Amino acid sequence: MATSFDNIKDSALIIIRDYKLDKLYLSNQAKFQEYTDGILIKTIPKFTECVHSLDYVLADRQFVGDLTIQEQSILADWFVYVWLETQINDVTQFQLHLTNTDFKHYAEANNLQQKSEYLDRIREKVKQDALDYQIKYAQEIYKEFVW
């Protein structure tokens, strides 16, 4: 049975608190779905360690194959990563306010730096999860081969 995009997005959206996304969902669910599907599709190439096919049918909004819970979880984590990346790359994050105090400039730069460091930590966690997933899969194959 195929895995729905919604399964993965629901797992990711549990972690994300974004009032813009909430507002989009309430105002236009079709645009919300289109936007979040775009984020999910952008995550697929990041999961290079996946041993199963990540081919999908966009019209059906689902993956061709049945993804394991672990694969869905890793894709959901990549979804969070890509979402946070869009938040950090938001042009308003780079625009300094019109105030002329050094404190304001320092606070904005520090905030952006903290977000970037958090993004790096998320990436490390997802890569570690993907590595653990590959090791588990290799062990299962090895057991089948030996026995």
PDB file of C-alpha atoms in Angstrom:
ATOM      1  CA  MET A   1       0.000   0.000   0.000  1.00  0.00           C
ATOM      2  CA  ALA A   2       1.301   3.473  -0.864  1.00  0.00           C
ATOM      3  CA  THR A   3       2.281   6.037   1.771  1.00  0.00           C
ATOM      4  CA  SER A   4       0.347   9.295   1.720  1.00  0.00           C
ATOM      5  CA  PHE A   5       2.137  12.638   1.836  1.00  0.00           C
ATOM      6  CA  ASP A   6      -0.175  13.529   4.713  1.00  0.00           C
ATOM      7  CA  ASN A   7       1.287  10.798   6.945  1.00  0.00           C
ATOM      8  CA  ILE A   8       4.717  12.400   6.751  1.00  0.00           C
ATOM      9  CA  LYS A   9       3.519  15.993   6.886  1.00  0.00           C
ATOM     10  CA  ASP A  10       1.349  15.291   9.938  1.00  0.00           C
ATOM     11  CA  SER A  11       4.407  13.933  11.765  1.00  0.00           C
ATOM     12  CA  ALA A  12       6.430  16.999  10.840  1.00  0.00           C
ATOM     13  CA  LEU A  13       3.740  19.527  11.646  1.00  0.00           C
ATOM     14  CA  ILE A  14       3.507  18.229  15.209  1.00  0.00           C
ATOM     15  CA  ILE A  15       6.933  19.773  15.792  1.00  0.00           C
ATOM     16  CA  ILE A  16       6.425  22.997  13.846  1.00  0.00           C
ATOM     17  CA  ARG A  17       4.625  25.987  15.309  1.00  0.00           C
ATOM     18  CA  ASP A  18       4.198  28.482  12.486  1.00  0.00           C
ATOM     19  CA  TYR A  19       1.362  30.966  12.645  1.00  0.00           C
ATOM     20  CA  LYS A  20       1.707  31.762   8.946  1.00  0.00           C
ATOM     21  CA  LEU A  21       1.128  28.093   8.116  1.00  0.00           C
ATOM     22  CA  ASP A  22      -1.797  27.952  10.527  1.00  0.00           C
ATOM     23  CA  LYS A  23      -3.331  31.018   8.894  1.00  0.00           C
ATOM     24  CA  LEU A  24      -2.793  29.570   5.406  1.00  0.00           C
ATOM     25  CA  TYR A  25      -4.460  26.323   6.472  1.00  0.00           C
ATOM     26  CA  LEU A  26      -7.484  28.162   7.838  1.00  0.00           C
ATOM     27  CA  SER A  27      -7.823  30.493   4.871  1.00  0.00           C
ATOM     28  CA  ASN A  28      -7.031  28.176   1.948  1.00  0.00           C
ATOM     29  CA  GLN A  29      -6.441  24.474   2.518  1.00  0.00           C
ATOM     30  CA  ALA A  30      -5.609  23.836  -1.151  1.00  0.00           C
ATOM     31  CA  LYS A  31      -2.777  26.388  -1.077  1.00  0.00           C
ATOM     32  CA  PHE A  32      -1.625  25.021   2.279  1.00  0.00           C
ATOM     33  CA  GLN A  33      -1.504  21.526   0.798  1.00  0.00           C
ATOM     34  CA  GLU A  34       0.358  22.768  -2.287  1.00  0.00           C
ATOM     35  CA  TYR A  35       2.901  24.667  -0.188  1.00  0.00           C
ATOM     36  CA  THR A  36       3.560  21.829   2.264  1.00  0.00           C
ATOM     37  CA  ASP A  37       3.680  19.255  -0.554  1.00  0.00           C
ATOM     38  CA  GLY A  38       6.402  21.428  -2.088  1.00  0.00           C
ATOM     39  CA  ILE A  39       8.394  21.315   1.130  1.00  0.00           C
ATOM     40  CA  LEU A  40       7.988  17.533   1.294  1.00  0.00           C
ATOM     41  CA  ILE A  41       9.127  17.074  -2.298  1.00  0.00           C
ATOM     42  CA  LYS A  42      12.191  19.211  -1.548  1.00  0.00           C
ATOM     43  CA  THR A  43      13.079  16.833   1.305  1.00  0.00           C
ATOM     44  CA  ILE A  44      13.161  13.701  -0.845  1.00  0.00           C
ATOM     45  CA  PRO A  45      16.636  14.230  -2.372  1.00  0.00           C
ATOM     46  CA  LYS A  46      18.039  14.857   1.114  1.00  0.00           C
ATOM     47  CA  PHE A  47      17.183  11.315   2.210  1.00  0.00           C
ATOM     48  CA  THR A  48      19.935   9.730   0.122  1.00  0.00           C
ATOM     49  CA  GLU A  49      20.315   6.848   2.577  1.00  0.00           C
ATOM     50  CA  CYS A  50      16.830   5.476   1.945  1.00  0.00           C
ATOM     51  CA  VAL A  51      17.051   1.894   0.744  1.00  0.00           C
ATOM     52  CA  HIS A  52      13.530   1.895  -0.678  1.00  0.00           C
ATOM     53  CA  SER A  53      12.295   3.921  -3.605  1.00  0.00           C
ATOM     54  CA  LEU A  54      11.043   7.402  -2.816  1.00  0.00           C
ATOM     55  CA  ASP A  55       9.244   7.710  -6.140  1.00  0.00           C
ATOM     56  CA  TYR A  56       5.912   9.448  -5.817  1.00  0.00           C
ATOM     57  CA  VAL A  57       2.792  10.309  -7.784  1.00  0.00           C
ATOM     58  CA  LEU A  58       2.113  13.988  -7.245  1.00  0.00           C
ATOM     59  CA  ALA A  59      -1.452  13.769  -8.571  1.00  0.00           C
ATOM     60  CA  ASP A  60      -2.265  11.159  -5.901  1.00  0.00           C
ATOM     61  CA  ARG A  61      -0.091  12.881  -3.279  1.00  0.00           C
ATOM     62  CA  GLN A  62       1.536   9.647  -2.244  1.00  0.00           C
ATOM     63  CA  PHE A  63       4.704   7.648  -2.528  1.00  0.00           C
ATOM     64  CA  VAL A  64       4.594   4.675  -4.868  1.00  0.00           C
ATOM     65  CA  GLY A  65       5.749   2.231  -2.203  1.00  0.00           C
ATOM     66  CA  ASP A  66       4.870   1.624   1.399  1.00  0.00           C
ATOM     67  CA  LEU A  67       7.436   3.436   3.525  1.00  0.00           C
ATOM     68  CA  THR A  68       8.354   2.119   6.958  1.00  0.00           C
ATOM     69  CA  ILE A  69       7.639   4.173  10.065  1.00  0.00           C
ATOM     70  CA  GLN A  70      11.350   4.877  10.376  1.00  0.00           C
ATOM     71  CA  GLU A  71      11.544   6.131   6.773  1.00  0.00           C
ATOM     72  CA  GLN A  72       8.489   8.309   7.330  1.00  0.00           C
ATOM     73  CA  SER A  73      10.035   9.704  10.507  1.00  0.00           C
ATOM     74  CA  ILE A  74      13.281  10.601   8.745  1.00  0.00           C
ATOM     75  CA  LEU A  75      11.365  12.315   5.943  1.00  0.00           C
ATOM     76  CA  ALA A  76       9.327  14.211   8.546  1.00  0.00           C
ATOM     77  CA  ASP A  77      12.552  15.363  10.202  1.00  0.00           C
ATOM     78  CA  TRP A  78      13.891  16.506   6.832  1.00  0.00           C
ATOM     79  CA  PHE A  79      10.583  18.354   6.354  1.00  0.00           C
ATOM     80  CA  VAL A  80      11.214  20.245   9.606  1.00  0.00           C
ATOM     81  CA  TYR A  81      14.765  20.985   8.447  1.00  0.00           C
ATOM     82  CA  VAL A  82      13.622  22.399   5.099  1.00  0.00           C
ATOM     83  CA  TRP A  83      10.864  24.412   6.780  1.00  0.00           C
ATOM     84  CA  LEU A  84      13.373  25.923   9.225  1.00  0.00           C
ATOM     85  CA  GLU A  85      15.718  26.630   6.343  1.00  0.00           C
ATOM     86  CA  THR A  86      12.977  28.703   4.695  1.00  0.00           C
ATOM     87  CA  GLN A  87      12.468  30.586   7.965  1.00  0.00           C
ATOM     88  CA  ILE A  88      16.159  31.411   8.212  1.00  0.00           C
ATOM     89  CA  ASN A  89      16.384  32.402   4.554  1.00  0.00           C
ATOM     90  CA  ASP A  90      13.426  34.741   4.899  1.00  0.00           C
ATOM     91  CA  VAL A  91      14.548  38.122   3.613  1.00  0.00           C
ATOM     92  CA  THR A  92      13.100  39.862   6.663  1.00  0.00           C
ATOM     93  CA  GLN A  93      15.654  38.020   8.797  1.00  0.00           C
ATOM     94  CA  PHE A  94      18.425  39.850   6.945  1.00  0.00           C
ATOM     95  CA  GLN A  95      16.931  43.330   7.025  1.00  0.00           C
ATOM     96  CA  LEU A  96      18.112  45.400   9.922  1.00  0.00           C
ATOM     97  CA  HIS A  97      15.553  47.616  11.544  1.00  0.00           C
ATOM     98  CA  LEU A  98      15.873  51.352  11.151  1.00  0.00           C
ATOM     99  CA  THR A  99      17.055  51.884  14.705  1.00  0.00           C
ATOM    100  CA  ASN A 100      20.647  52.903  15.023  1.00  0.00           C
ATOM    101  CA  THR A 101      21.679  51.122  18.208  1.00  0.00           C
ATOM    102  CA  ASP A 102      24.435  48.552  18.273  1.00  0.00           C
ATOM    103  CA  PHE A 103      22.380  46.390  20.636  1.00  0.00           C
ATOM    104  CA  LYS A 104      19.601  45.956  18.078  1.00  0.00           C
ATOM    105  CA  HIS A 105      22.058  44.962  15.335  1.00  0.00           C
ATOM    106  CA  TYR A 106      23.849  42.553  17.642  1.00  0.00           C
ATOM    107  CA  ALA A 107      20.590  40.957  18.789  1.00  0.00           C
ATOM    108  CA  GLU A 108      19.404  40.388  15.209  1.00  0.00           C
ATOM    109  CA  ALA A 109      22.742  38.899  14.133  1.00  0.00           C
ATOM    110  CA  ASN A 110      22.871  36.720  17.241  1.00  0.00           C
ATOM    111  CA  ASN A 111      19.312  35.480  16.614  1.00  0.00           C
ATOM    112  CA  LEU A 112      20.191  34.508  13.045  1.00  0.00           C
ATOM    113  CA  GLN A 113      23.360  32.782  14.230  1.00  0.00           C
ATOM    114  CA  GLN A 114      21.429  30.788  16.841  1.00  0.00           C
ATOM    115  CA  LYS A 115      18.884  29.692  14.245  1.00  0.00           C
ATOM    116  CA  SER A 116      21.664  28.616  11.885  1.00  0.00           C
ATOM    117  CA  GLU A 117      23.337  26.603  14.644  1.00  0.00           C
ATOM    118  CA  TYR A 118      20.016  24.965  15.499  1.00  0.00           C
ATOM    119  CA  LEU A 119      19.553  24.087  11.819  1.00  0.00           C
ATOM    120  CA  ASP A 120      22.994  22.445  11.838  1.00  0.00           C
ATOM    121  CA  ARG A 121      22.039  20.387  14.912  1.00  0.00           C
ATOM    122  CA  ILE A 122      18.830  19.226  13.254  1.00  0.00           C
ATOM    123  CA  ARG A 123      20.792  18.179  10.172  1.00  0.00           C
ATOM    124  CA  GLU A 124      23.261  16.207  12.293  1.00  0.00           C
ATOM    125  CA  LYS A 125      20.407  14.468  14.114  1.00  0.00           C
ATOM    126  CA  VAL A 126      18.618  13.520  10.895  1.00  0.00           C
ATOM    127  CA  LYS A 127      21.839  12.270   9.307  1.00  0.00           C
ATOM    128  CA  GLN A 128      22.515  10.153  12.418  1.00  0.00           C
ATOM    129  CA  ASP A 129      18.974   8.761  12.304  1.00  0.00           C
ATOM    130  CA  ALA A 130      19.460   7.909   8.634  1.00  0.00           C
ATOM    131  CA  LEU A 131      22.755   6.179   9.407  1.00  0.00           C
ATOM    132  CA  ASP A 132      21.129   4.179  12.218  1.00  0.00           C
ATOM    133  CA  TYR A 133      18.352   3.251   9.773  1.00  0.00           C
ATOM    134  CA  GLN A 134      20.894   1.990   7.218  1.00  0.00           C
ATOM    135  CA  ILE A 135      22.742  -0.047   9.830  1.00  0.00           C
ATOM    136  CA  LYS A 136      19.495  -1.630  11.022  1.00  0.00           C
ATOM    137  CA  TYR A 137      18.518  -2.472   7.450  1.00  0.00           C
ATOM    138  CA  ALA A 138      21.962  -3.947   6.725  1.00  0.00           C
ATOM    139  CA  GLN A 139      21.770  -6.096   9.858  1.00  0.00           C
ATOM    140  CA  GLU A 140      18.370  -7.446   8.817  1.00  0.00           C
ATOM    141  CA  ILE A 141      19.686  -8.321   5.361  1.00  0.00           C
ATOM    142  CA  TYR A 142      22.767  -9.934   6.896  1.00  0.00           C
ATOM    143  CA  LYS A 143      20.619 -12.087   9.212  1.00  0.00           C
ATOM    144  CA  GLU A 144      18.538 -13.290   6.288  1.00  0.00           C
ATOM    145  CA  PHE A 145      21.651 -14.026   4.256  1.00  0.00           C
ATOM    146  CA  VAL A 146      23.449 -15.934   7.025  1.00  0.00           C
ATOM    147  CA  TRP A 147      20.472 -18.001   8.090  1.00  0.00           C
TER     148      TRP A 147
END
